[in-house]
Amino acid sequence: AQRVTQPEKLLSVFKGAPVELKCNYSYSGSPELFWYVQYSRQRLQLLLRHISRESIKGFTADLNKGETSFHLKKPFAQEEDSAMYYCALIQGAQKLVFGQGTRLTINP
Amino acid sequence: DAGVIQSPRHEVTEMGQEVTLRCKPISGHNSLFWYRQTMMRGLELLIYFNNNVPIDDSGMPEDRFSAKMPNASFSTLKIQPSEPRDSAVYFCASKPSRRNTGELFFGEGSRLTVL
């Protein structure tokens, strides 16, 4: 079965330190992966998608098919990065399957 | 556009009562999704509709849960009877089904507490 796993429920780092939020997936085929973010008192929203190979708010994520991973990285964390982050996989034409989420806290 | 609109934002009810959550998708979006968010399980897909037709309801936990989409601008998720373990935040999301970008547009959620 297709599955997304985020092994860390909570992650806390200091401002200016590098951040890596882990995501592993299981999928029989060519996966399409995404990161969503939910800031405090805001709606869950798309952060980035792997096919775009983009950097959003300093975050990047590389799809590693050998390790079946799609970790989210940022070299220098900022306080405004504190949020809930979800990794997601699209299954079939439309079904988006999410991981359990990681709450990231950036300490000043 | 106000985005996806959900009501109520908060609901506190007693075990055994019927709960109805409502969702208005973004105009022009013809795919609608219901998710449940809990600390333990994260975001779980309950059901989704395409052009008002339920496509996949395999995530609906049990018969106590039902969802309808009578027209393109309205959907309901009903729990009858409710139980304390149903306490969660329920999200509705929509997307235009023509564009398969993986981007869902979420509502603000309905926080349900069943006592």
PDB file of C-alpha atoms in Angstrom:
ATOM      1  CA  ALA A   1       0.000   0.000   0.000  1.00  0.00           C
ATOM      2  CA  GLN A   2       1.120   3.523  -0.711  1.00  0.00           C
ATOM      3  CA  ARG A   3       2.254   5.199   2.458  1.00  0.00           C
ATOM      4  CA  VAL A   4       4.015   8.335   3.652  1.00  0.00           C
ATOM      5  CA  THR A   5       6.009   8.250   6.880  1.00  0.00           C
ATOM      6  CA  GLN A   6       7.295  11.216   8.826  1.00  0.00           C
ATOM      7  CA  PRO A   7       9.295   9.704  11.671  1.00  0.00           C
ATOM      8  CA  GLU A   8       9.498  12.849  13.810  1.00  0.00           C
ATOM      9  CA  LYS A   9       6.343  14.231  15.388  1.00  0.00           C
ATOM     10  CA  LEU A  10       8.283  17.122  16.919  1.00  0.00           C
ATOM     11  CA  LEU A  11      11.459  18.887  15.826  1.00  0.00           C
ATOM     12  CA  SER A  12      13.070  21.793  17.574  1.00  0.00           C
ATOM     13  CA  VAL A  13      16.070  23.749  16.273  1.00  0.00           C
ATOM     14  CA  PHE A  14      17.676  27.100  16.978  1.00  0.00           C
ATOM     15  CA  LYS A  15      17.327  30.083  14.696  1.00  0.00           C
ATOM     16  CA  GLY A  16      20.081  30.072  12.095  1.00  0.00           C
ATOM     17  CA  ALA A  17      20.658  26.323  12.354  1.00  0.00           C
ATOM     18  CA  PRO A  18      19.987  23.958   9.444  1.00  0.00           C
ATOM     19  CA  VAL A  19      16.645  22.180   9.326  1.00  0.00           C
ATOM     20  CA  GLU A  20      15.789  18.798   7.863  1.00  0.00           C
ATOM     21  CA  LEU A  21      12.307  17.320   8.095  1.00  0.00           C
ATOM     22  CA  LYS A  22      12.293  13.682   7.129  1.00  0.00           C
ATOM     23  CA  CYS A  23       9.811  11.993   4.825  1.00  0.00           C
ATOM     24  CA  ASN A  24       9.874   8.445   3.503  1.00  0.00           C
ATOM     25  CA  TYR A  25       7.374   6.901   1.177  1.00  0.00           C
ATOM     26  CA  SER A  26       6.339   3.581  -0.270  1.00  0.00           C
ATOM     27  CA  TYR A  27       4.863   3.650  -3.755  1.00  0.00           C
ATOM     28  CA  SER A  28       4.794   1.209  -6.646  1.00  0.00           C
ATOM     29  CA  GLY A  29       5.407   3.496  -9.574  1.00  0.00           C
ATOM     30  CA  SER A  30       6.690   6.997 -10.215  1.00  0.00           C
ATOM     31  CA  PRO A  31       5.712   9.037  -7.179  1.00  0.00           C
ATOM     32  CA  GLU A  32       4.646  12.648  -7.104  1.00  0.00           C
ATOM     33  CA  LEU A  33       5.474  14.171  -3.751  1.00  0.00           C
ATOM     34  CA  PHE A  34       4.618  17.400  -2.011  1.00  0.00           C
ATOM     35  CA  TRP A  35       5.209  19.319   1.179  1.00  0.00           C
ATOM     36  CA  TYR A  36       2.341  21.175   2.791  1.00  0.00           C
ATOM     37  CA  VAL A  37       2.633  23.645   5.671  1.00  0.00           C
ATOM     38  CA  GLN A  38       0.208  24.929   8.291  1.00  0.00           C
ATOM     39  CA  TYR A  39       1.282  28.083  10.101  1.00  0.00           C
ATOM     40  CA  SER A  40      -0.422  29.048  13.333  1.00  0.00           C
ATOM     41  CA  ARG A  41      -3.970  30.257  12.680  1.00  0.00           C
ATOM     42  CA  GLN A  42      -3.625  29.769   8.935  1.00  0.00           C
ATOM     43  CA  ARG A  43      -4.935  27.206   6.499  1.00  0.00           C
ATOM     44  CA  LEU A  44      -2.969  24.199   5.379  1.00  0.00           C
ATOM     45  CA  GLN A  45      -1.282  25.167   2.126  1.00  0.00           C
ATOM     46  CA  LEU A  46       1.056  23.776  -0.473  1.00  0.00           C
ATOM     47  CA  LEU A  47       4.705  24.617   0.158  1.00  0.00           C
ATOM     48  CA  LEU A  48       6.419  22.859  -2.714  1.00  0.00           C
ATOM     49  CA  ARG A  49       6.154  19.972  -5.149  1.00  0.00           C
ATOM     50  CA  HIS A  50       9.049  17.799  -6.250  1.00  0.00           C
ATOM     51  CA  ILE A  51       8.391  18.080  -9.973  1.00  0.00           C
ATOM     52  CA  SER A  52       8.870  21.849  -9.822  1.00  0.00           C
ATOM     53  CA  ARG A  53      12.345  21.548  -8.332  1.00  0.00           C
ATOM     54  CA  GLU A  54      11.750  24.909  -6.718  1.00  0.00           C
ATOM     55  CA  SER A  55      12.963  26.638  -3.581  1.00  0.00           C
ATOM     56  CA  ILE A  56      10.171  28.221  -1.561  1.00  0.00           C
ATOM     57  CA  LYS A  57      10.948  30.389   1.483  1.00  0.00           C
ATOM     58  CA  GLY A  58      14.444  28.912   1.393  1.00  0.00           C
ATOM     59  CA  PHE A  59      13.172  25.325   1.578  1.00  0.00           C
ATOM     60  CA  THR A  60      14.112  22.640  -0.917  1.00  0.00           C
ATOM     61  CA  ALA A  61      13.269  18.957  -1.176  1.00  0.00           C
ATOM     62  CA  ASP A  62      14.916  16.377  -3.378  1.00  0.00           C
ATOM     63  CA  LEU A  63      13.286  13.137  -4.364  1.00  0.00           C
ATOM     64  CA  ASN A  64      15.650  10.230  -3.697  1.00  0.00           C
ATOM     65  CA  LYS A  65      14.160   7.164  -5.321  1.00  0.00           C
ATOM     66  CA  GLY A  66      16.921   4.888  -4.067  1.00  0.00           C
ATOM     67  CA  GLU A  67      16.178   5.778  -0.463  1.00  0.00           C
ATOM     68  CA  THR A  68      12.468   6.441  -1.128  1.00  0.00           C
ATOM     69  CA  SER A  69      12.808   9.749   0.636  1.00  0.00           C
ATOM     70  CA  PHE A  70      11.730  13.341   0.107  1.00  0.00           C
ATOM     71  CA  HIS A  71      13.291  15.246   2.987  1.00  0.00           C
ATOM     72  CA  LEU A  72      12.626  18.969   3.367  1.00  0.00           C
ATOM     73  CA  LYS A  73      15.674  21.105   4.032  1.00  0.00           C
ATOM     74  CA  LYS A  74      16.580  24.674   4.806  1.00  0.00           C
ATOM     75  CA  PRO A  75      20.150  25.796   5.530  1.00  0.00           C
ATOM     76  CA  PHE A  76      19.303  28.547   8.025  1.00  0.00           C
ATOM     77  CA  ALA A  77      16.084  28.323  10.029  1.00  0.00           C
ATOM     78  CA  GLN A  78      14.047  31.433  10.795  1.00  0.00           C
ATOM     79  CA  GLU A  79      11.517  31.906  13.577  1.00  0.00           C
ATOM     80  CA  GLU A  80       8.691  32.290  11.071  1.00  0.00           C
ATOM     81  CA  ASP A  81       9.356  28.727   9.875  1.00  0.00           C
ATOM     82  CA  SER A  82       7.702  27.383  13.025  1.00  0.00           C
ATOM     83  CA  ALA A  83       4.698  25.430  11.763  1.00  0.00           C
ATOM     84  CA  MET A  84       3.243  21.995  11.135  1.00  0.00           C
ATOM     85  CA  TYR A  85       4.682  20.332   8.042  1.00  0.00           C
ATOM     86  CA  TYR A  86       3.095  17.473   6.120  1.00  0.00           C
ATOM     87  CA  CYS A  87       4.644  15.365   3.433  1.00  0.00           C
ATOM     88  CA  ALA A  88       2.165  14.033   0.861  1.00  0.00           C
ATOM     89  CA  LEU A  89       2.018  11.637  -2.043  1.00  0.00           C
ATOM     90  CA  ILE A  90      -0.489  11.700  -4.880  1.00  0.00           C
ATOM     91  CA  GLN A  91      -2.105   8.340  -5.474  1.00  0.00           C
ATOM     92  CA  GLY A  92      -3.886   7.672  -8.711  1.00  0.00           C
ATOM     93  CA  ALA A  93      -5.301  10.737 -10.392  1.00  0.00           C
ATOM     94  CA  GLN A  94      -6.299  12.795  -7.422  1.00  0.00           C
ATOM     95  CA  LYS A  95      -5.988  11.168  -4.040  1.00  0.00           C
ATOM     96  CA  LEU A  96      -3.485  12.964  -1.823  1.00  0.00           C
ATOM     97  CA  VAL A  97      -2.132  10.815   1.015  1.00  0.00           C
ATOM     98  CA  PHE A  98      -0.463  12.653   3.889  1.00  0.00           C
ATOM     99  CA  GLY A  99       2.057  11.637   6.481  1.00  0.00           C
ATOM    100  CA  GLN A 100       1.498  12.103  10.195  1.00  0.00           C
ATOM    101  CA  GLY A 101       3.078  15.544  10.192  1.00  0.00           C
ATOM    102  CA  THR A 102       6.038  17.131  11.986  1.00  0.00           C
ATOM    103  CA  ARG A 103       5.685  20.141  14.227  1.00  0.00           C
ATOM    104  CA  LEU A 104       8.731  22.331  13.740  1.00  0.00           C
ATOM    105  CA  THR A 105       9.667  24.842  16.422  1.00  0.00           C
ATOM    106  CA  ILE A 106      12.414  27.386  15.826  1.00  0.00           C
ATOM    107  CA  ASN A 107      13.903  28.659  19.061  1.00  0.00           C
ATOM    108  CA  PRO A 108      15.286  32.213  19.190  1.00  0.00           C
TER     109      PRO A 108
ATOM    110  CA  ASP B   1     -12.842  34.438  -3.401  1.00  0.00           C
ATOM    111  CA  ALA B   2     -13.198  33.564   0.283  1.00  0.00           C
ATOM    112  CA  GLY B   3     -11.723  30.155  -0.305  1.00  0.00           C
ATOM    113  CA  VAL B   4     -13.177  26.921   1.006  1.00  0.00           C
ATOM    114  CA  ILE B   5     -15.720  27.702   3.705  1.00  0.00           C
ATOM    115  CA  GLN B   6     -16.444  25.305   6.536  1.00  0.00           C
ATOM    116  CA  SER B   7     -18.965  25.465   9.329  1.00  0.00           C
ATOM    117  CA  PRO B   8     -19.146  25.260  12.213  1.00  0.00           C
ATOM    118  CA  ARG B   9     -15.611  26.237  13.195  1.00  0.00           C
ATOM    119  CA  HIS B  10     -16.058  24.640  16.589  1.00  0.00           C
ATOM    120  CA  GLU B  11     -18.542  22.077  17.812  1.00  0.00           C
ATOM    121  CA  VAL B  12     -18.848  20.580  21.260  1.00  0.00           C
ATOM    122  CA  THR B  13     -21.396  17.842  21.642  1.00  0.00           C
ATOM    123  CA  GLU B  14     -22.225  14.887  23.821  1.00  0.00           C
ATOM    124  CA  MET B  15     -21.690  11.286  22.948  1.00  0.00           C
ATOM    125  CA  GLY B  16     -24.577   9.877  20.976  1.00  0.00           C
ATOM    126  CA  GLN B  17     -25.580  13.142  19.356  1.00  0.00           C
ATOM    127  CA  GLU B  18     -25.649  13.693  15.605  1.00  0.00           C
ATOM    128  CA  VAL B  19     -23.014  16.015  14.180  1.00  0.00           C
ATOM    129  CA  THR B  20     -23.189  17.646  10.758  1.00  0.00           C
ATOM    130  CA  LEU B  21     -20.209  19.473   9.301  1.00  0.00           C
ATOM    131  CA  ARG B  22     -20.610  21.621   6.214  1.00  0.00           C
ATOM    132  CA  CYS B  23     -18.371  22.687   3.387  1.00  0.00           C
ATOM    133  CA  LYS B  24     -18.604  25.095   0.489  1.00  0.00           C
ATOM    134  CA  PRO B  25     -15.818  24.510  -2.059  1.00  0.00           C
ATOM    135  CA  ILE B  26     -14.217  27.190  -4.186  1.00  0.00           C
ATOM    136  CA  SER B  27     -16.425  28.057  -7.130  1.00  0.00           C
ATOM    137  CA  GLY B  28     -15.350  26.158 -10.221  1.00  0.00           C
ATOM    138  CA  HIS B  29     -13.570  23.430  -8.277  1.00  0.00           C
ATOM    139  CA  ASN B  30     -15.158  20.086  -9.008  1.00  0.00           C
ATOM    140  CA  SER B  31     -13.177  17.843  -6.680  1.00  0.00           C
ATOM    141  CA  LEU B  32     -13.885  17.904  -2.947  1.00  0.00           C
ATOM    142  CA  PHE B  33     -12.098  16.089  -0.148  1.00  0.00           C
ATOM    143  CA  TRP B  34     -12.840  15.472   3.528  1.00  0.00           C
ATOM    144  CA  TYR B  35      -9.866  14.901   5.848  1.00  0.00           C
ATOM    145  CA  ARG B  36      -9.617  14.253   9.583  1.00  0.00           C
ATOM    146  CA  GLN B  37      -6.646  15.534  11.572  1.00  0.00           C
ATOM    147  CA  THR B  38      -5.561  14.015  14.885  1.00  0.00           C
ATOM    148  CA  MET B  39      -2.306  14.112  16.819  1.00  0.00           C
ATOM    149  CA  MET B  40      -1.865  10.374  16.604  1.00  0.00           C
ATOM    150  CA  ARG B  41      -2.710   9.751  12.961  1.00  0.00           C
ATOM    151  CA  GLY B  42      -2.080  13.078  11.251  1.00  0.00           C
ATOM    152  CA  LEU B  43      -4.229  13.869   8.228  1.00  0.00           C
ATOM    153  CA  GLU B  44      -6.415  11.017   7.053  1.00  0.00           C
ATOM    154  CA  LEU B  45      -8.474  11.142   3.874  1.00  0.00           C
ATOM    155  CA  LEU B  46     -12.046  10.138   4.640  1.00  0.00           C
ATOM    156  CA  ILE B  47     -13.755  10.533   1.269  1.00  0.00           C
ATOM    157  CA  TYR B  48     -13.517  12.481  -1.960  1.00  0.00           C
ATOM    158  CA  PHE B  49     -15.956  13.523  -4.665  1.00  0.00           C
ATOM    159  CA  ASN B  50     -15.564  14.327  -8.354  1.00  0.00           C
ATOM    160  CA  ASN B  51     -18.386  16.291  -9.937  1.00  0.00           C
ATOM    161  CA  ASN B  52     -20.532  15.585  -6.862  1.00  0.00           C
ATOM    162  CA  VAL B  53     -20.046  11.815  -7.141  1.00  0.00           C
ATOM    163  CA  PRO B  54     -18.239   9.942  -4.320  1.00  0.00           C
ATOM    164  CA  ILE B  55     -15.140   8.341  -5.823  1.00  0.00           C
ATOM    165  CA  ASP B  56     -13.349   6.822  -2.854  1.00  0.00           C
ATOM    166  CA  ASP B  57     -14.837   6.443   0.620  1.00  0.00           C
ATOM    167  CA  SER B  58     -12.409   3.797   1.820  1.00  0.00           C
ATOM    168  CA  GLY B  59     -11.183   6.123   4.545  1.00  0.00           C
ATOM    169  CA  MET B  60     -14.564   6.530   6.191  1.00  0.00           C
ATOM    170  CA  PRO B  61     -14.043   4.865   9.573  1.00  0.00           C
ATOM    171  CA  GLU B  62     -17.392   3.135   9.955  1.00  0.00           C
ATOM    172  CA  ASP B  63     -21.070   3.294   9.202  1.00  0.00           C
ATOM    173  CA  ARG B  64     -21.570   6.096  11.682  1.00  0.00           C
ATOM    174  CA  PHE B  65     -19.911   8.389   9.147  1.00  0.00           C
ATOM    175  CA  SER B  66     -21.623   9.510   5.961  1.00  0.00           C
ATOM    176  CA  ALA B  67     -20.930  12.254   3.420  1.00  0.00           C
ATOM    177  CA  LYS B  68     -23.017  13.823   0.705  1.00  0.00           C
ATOM    178  CA  MET B  69     -22.537  16.352  -2.047  1.00  0.00           C
ATOM    179  CA  PRO B  70     -25.979  17.305  -3.347  1.00  0.00           C
ATOM    180  CA  ASN B  71     -24.613  19.990  -5.653  1.00  0.00           C
ATOM    181  CA  ALA B  72     -21.357  21.554  -6.794  1.00  0.00           C
ATOM    182  CA  SER B  73     -21.316  24.143  -4.035  1.00  0.00           C
ATOM    183  CA  PHE B  74     -22.134  22.168  -0.910  1.00  0.00           C
ATOM    184  CA  SER B  75     -21.084  19.051   0.949  1.00  0.00           C
ATOM    185  CA  THR B  76     -21.830  17.603   4.374  1.00  0.00           C
ATOM    186  CA  LEU B  77     -20.089  15.131   6.627  1.00  0.00           C
ATOM    187  CA  LYS B  78     -22.359  13.553   9.187  1.00  0.00           C
ATOM    188  CA  ILE B  79     -21.525  11.494  12.246  1.00  0.00           C
ATOM    189  CA  GLN B  80     -24.398   9.665  13.876  1.00  0.00           C
ATOM    190  CA  PRO B  81     -24.101   8.737  16.671  1.00  0.00           C
ATOM    191  CA  SER B  82     -20.946  10.587  17.668  1.00  0.00           C
ATOM    192  CA  GLU B  83     -18.369   9.102  20.039  1.00  0.00           C
ATOM    193  CA  PRO B  84     -15.494  10.688  22.027  1.00  0.00           C
ATOM    194  CA  ARG B  85     -12.935   9.081  19.671  1.00  0.00           C
ATOM    195  CA  ASP B  86     -14.380  11.149  16.825  1.00  0.00           C
ATOM    196  CA  SER B  87     -12.933  14.271  18.433  1.00  0.00           C
ATOM    197  CA  ALA B  88     -10.631  15.802  15.817  1.00  0.00           C
ATOM    198  CA  VAL B  89     -10.302  18.641  13.352  1.00  0.00           C
ATOM    199  CA  TYR B  90     -12.163  17.913  10.136  1.00  0.00           C
ATOM    200  CA  PHE B  91     -10.901  19.620   6.993  1.00  0.00           C
ATOM    201  CA  CYS B  92     -12.588  20.099   3.684  1.00  0.00           C
ATOM    202  CA  ALA B  93     -10.488  20.807   0.586  1.00  0.00           C
ATOM    203  CA  SER B  94     -11.226  21.392  -3.065  1.00  0.00           C
ATOM    204  CA  LYS B  95      -9.369  21.507  -6.355  1.00  0.00           C
ATOM    205  CA  PRO B  96     -10.161  21.857 -10.030  1.00  0.00           C
ATOM    206  CA  SER B  97     -10.134  18.287 -11.303  1.00  0.00           C
ATOM    207  CA  ARG B  98      -8.730  19.286 -14.679  1.00  0.00           C
ATOM    208  CA  ARG B  99      -5.433  20.399 -13.168  1.00  0.00           C
ATOM    209  CA  ASN B 100      -3.599  17.535 -11.531  1.00  0.00           C
ATOM    210  CA  THR B 101      -0.998  19.612  -9.729  1.00  0.00           C
ATOM    211  CA  GLY B 102      -1.514  18.007  -6.347  1.00  0.00           C
ATOM    212  CA  GLU B 103      -2.527  21.376  -4.906  1.00  0.00           C
ATOM    213  CA  LEU B 104      -5.531  21.210  -2.639  1.00  0.00           C
ATOM    214  CA  PHE B 105      -7.155  24.322  -1.233  1.00  0.00           C
ATOM    215  CA  PHE B 106      -8.131  23.754   2.370  1.00  0.00           C
ATOM    216  CA  GLY B 107     -10.768  25.263   4.560  1.00  0.00           C
ATOM    217  CA  GLU B 108     -10.011  26.441   8.080  1.00  0.00           C
ATOM    218  CA  GLY B 109     -11.341  23.238   9.577  1.00  0.00           C
ATOM    219  CA  SER B 110     -14.090  22.281  12.005  1.00  0.00           C
ATOM    220  CA  ARG B 111     -12.847  21.355  15.457  1.00  0.00           C
ATOM    221  CA  LEU B 112     -15.131  18.696  16.929  1.00  0.00           C
ATOM    222  CA  THR B 113     -15.141  17.726  20.585  1.00  0.00           C
ATOM    223  CA  VAL B 114     -17.356  14.862  21.656  1.00  0.00           C
ATOM    224  CA  LEU B 115     -17.758  14.585  25.422  1.00  0.00           C
TER     225      LEU B 115
END
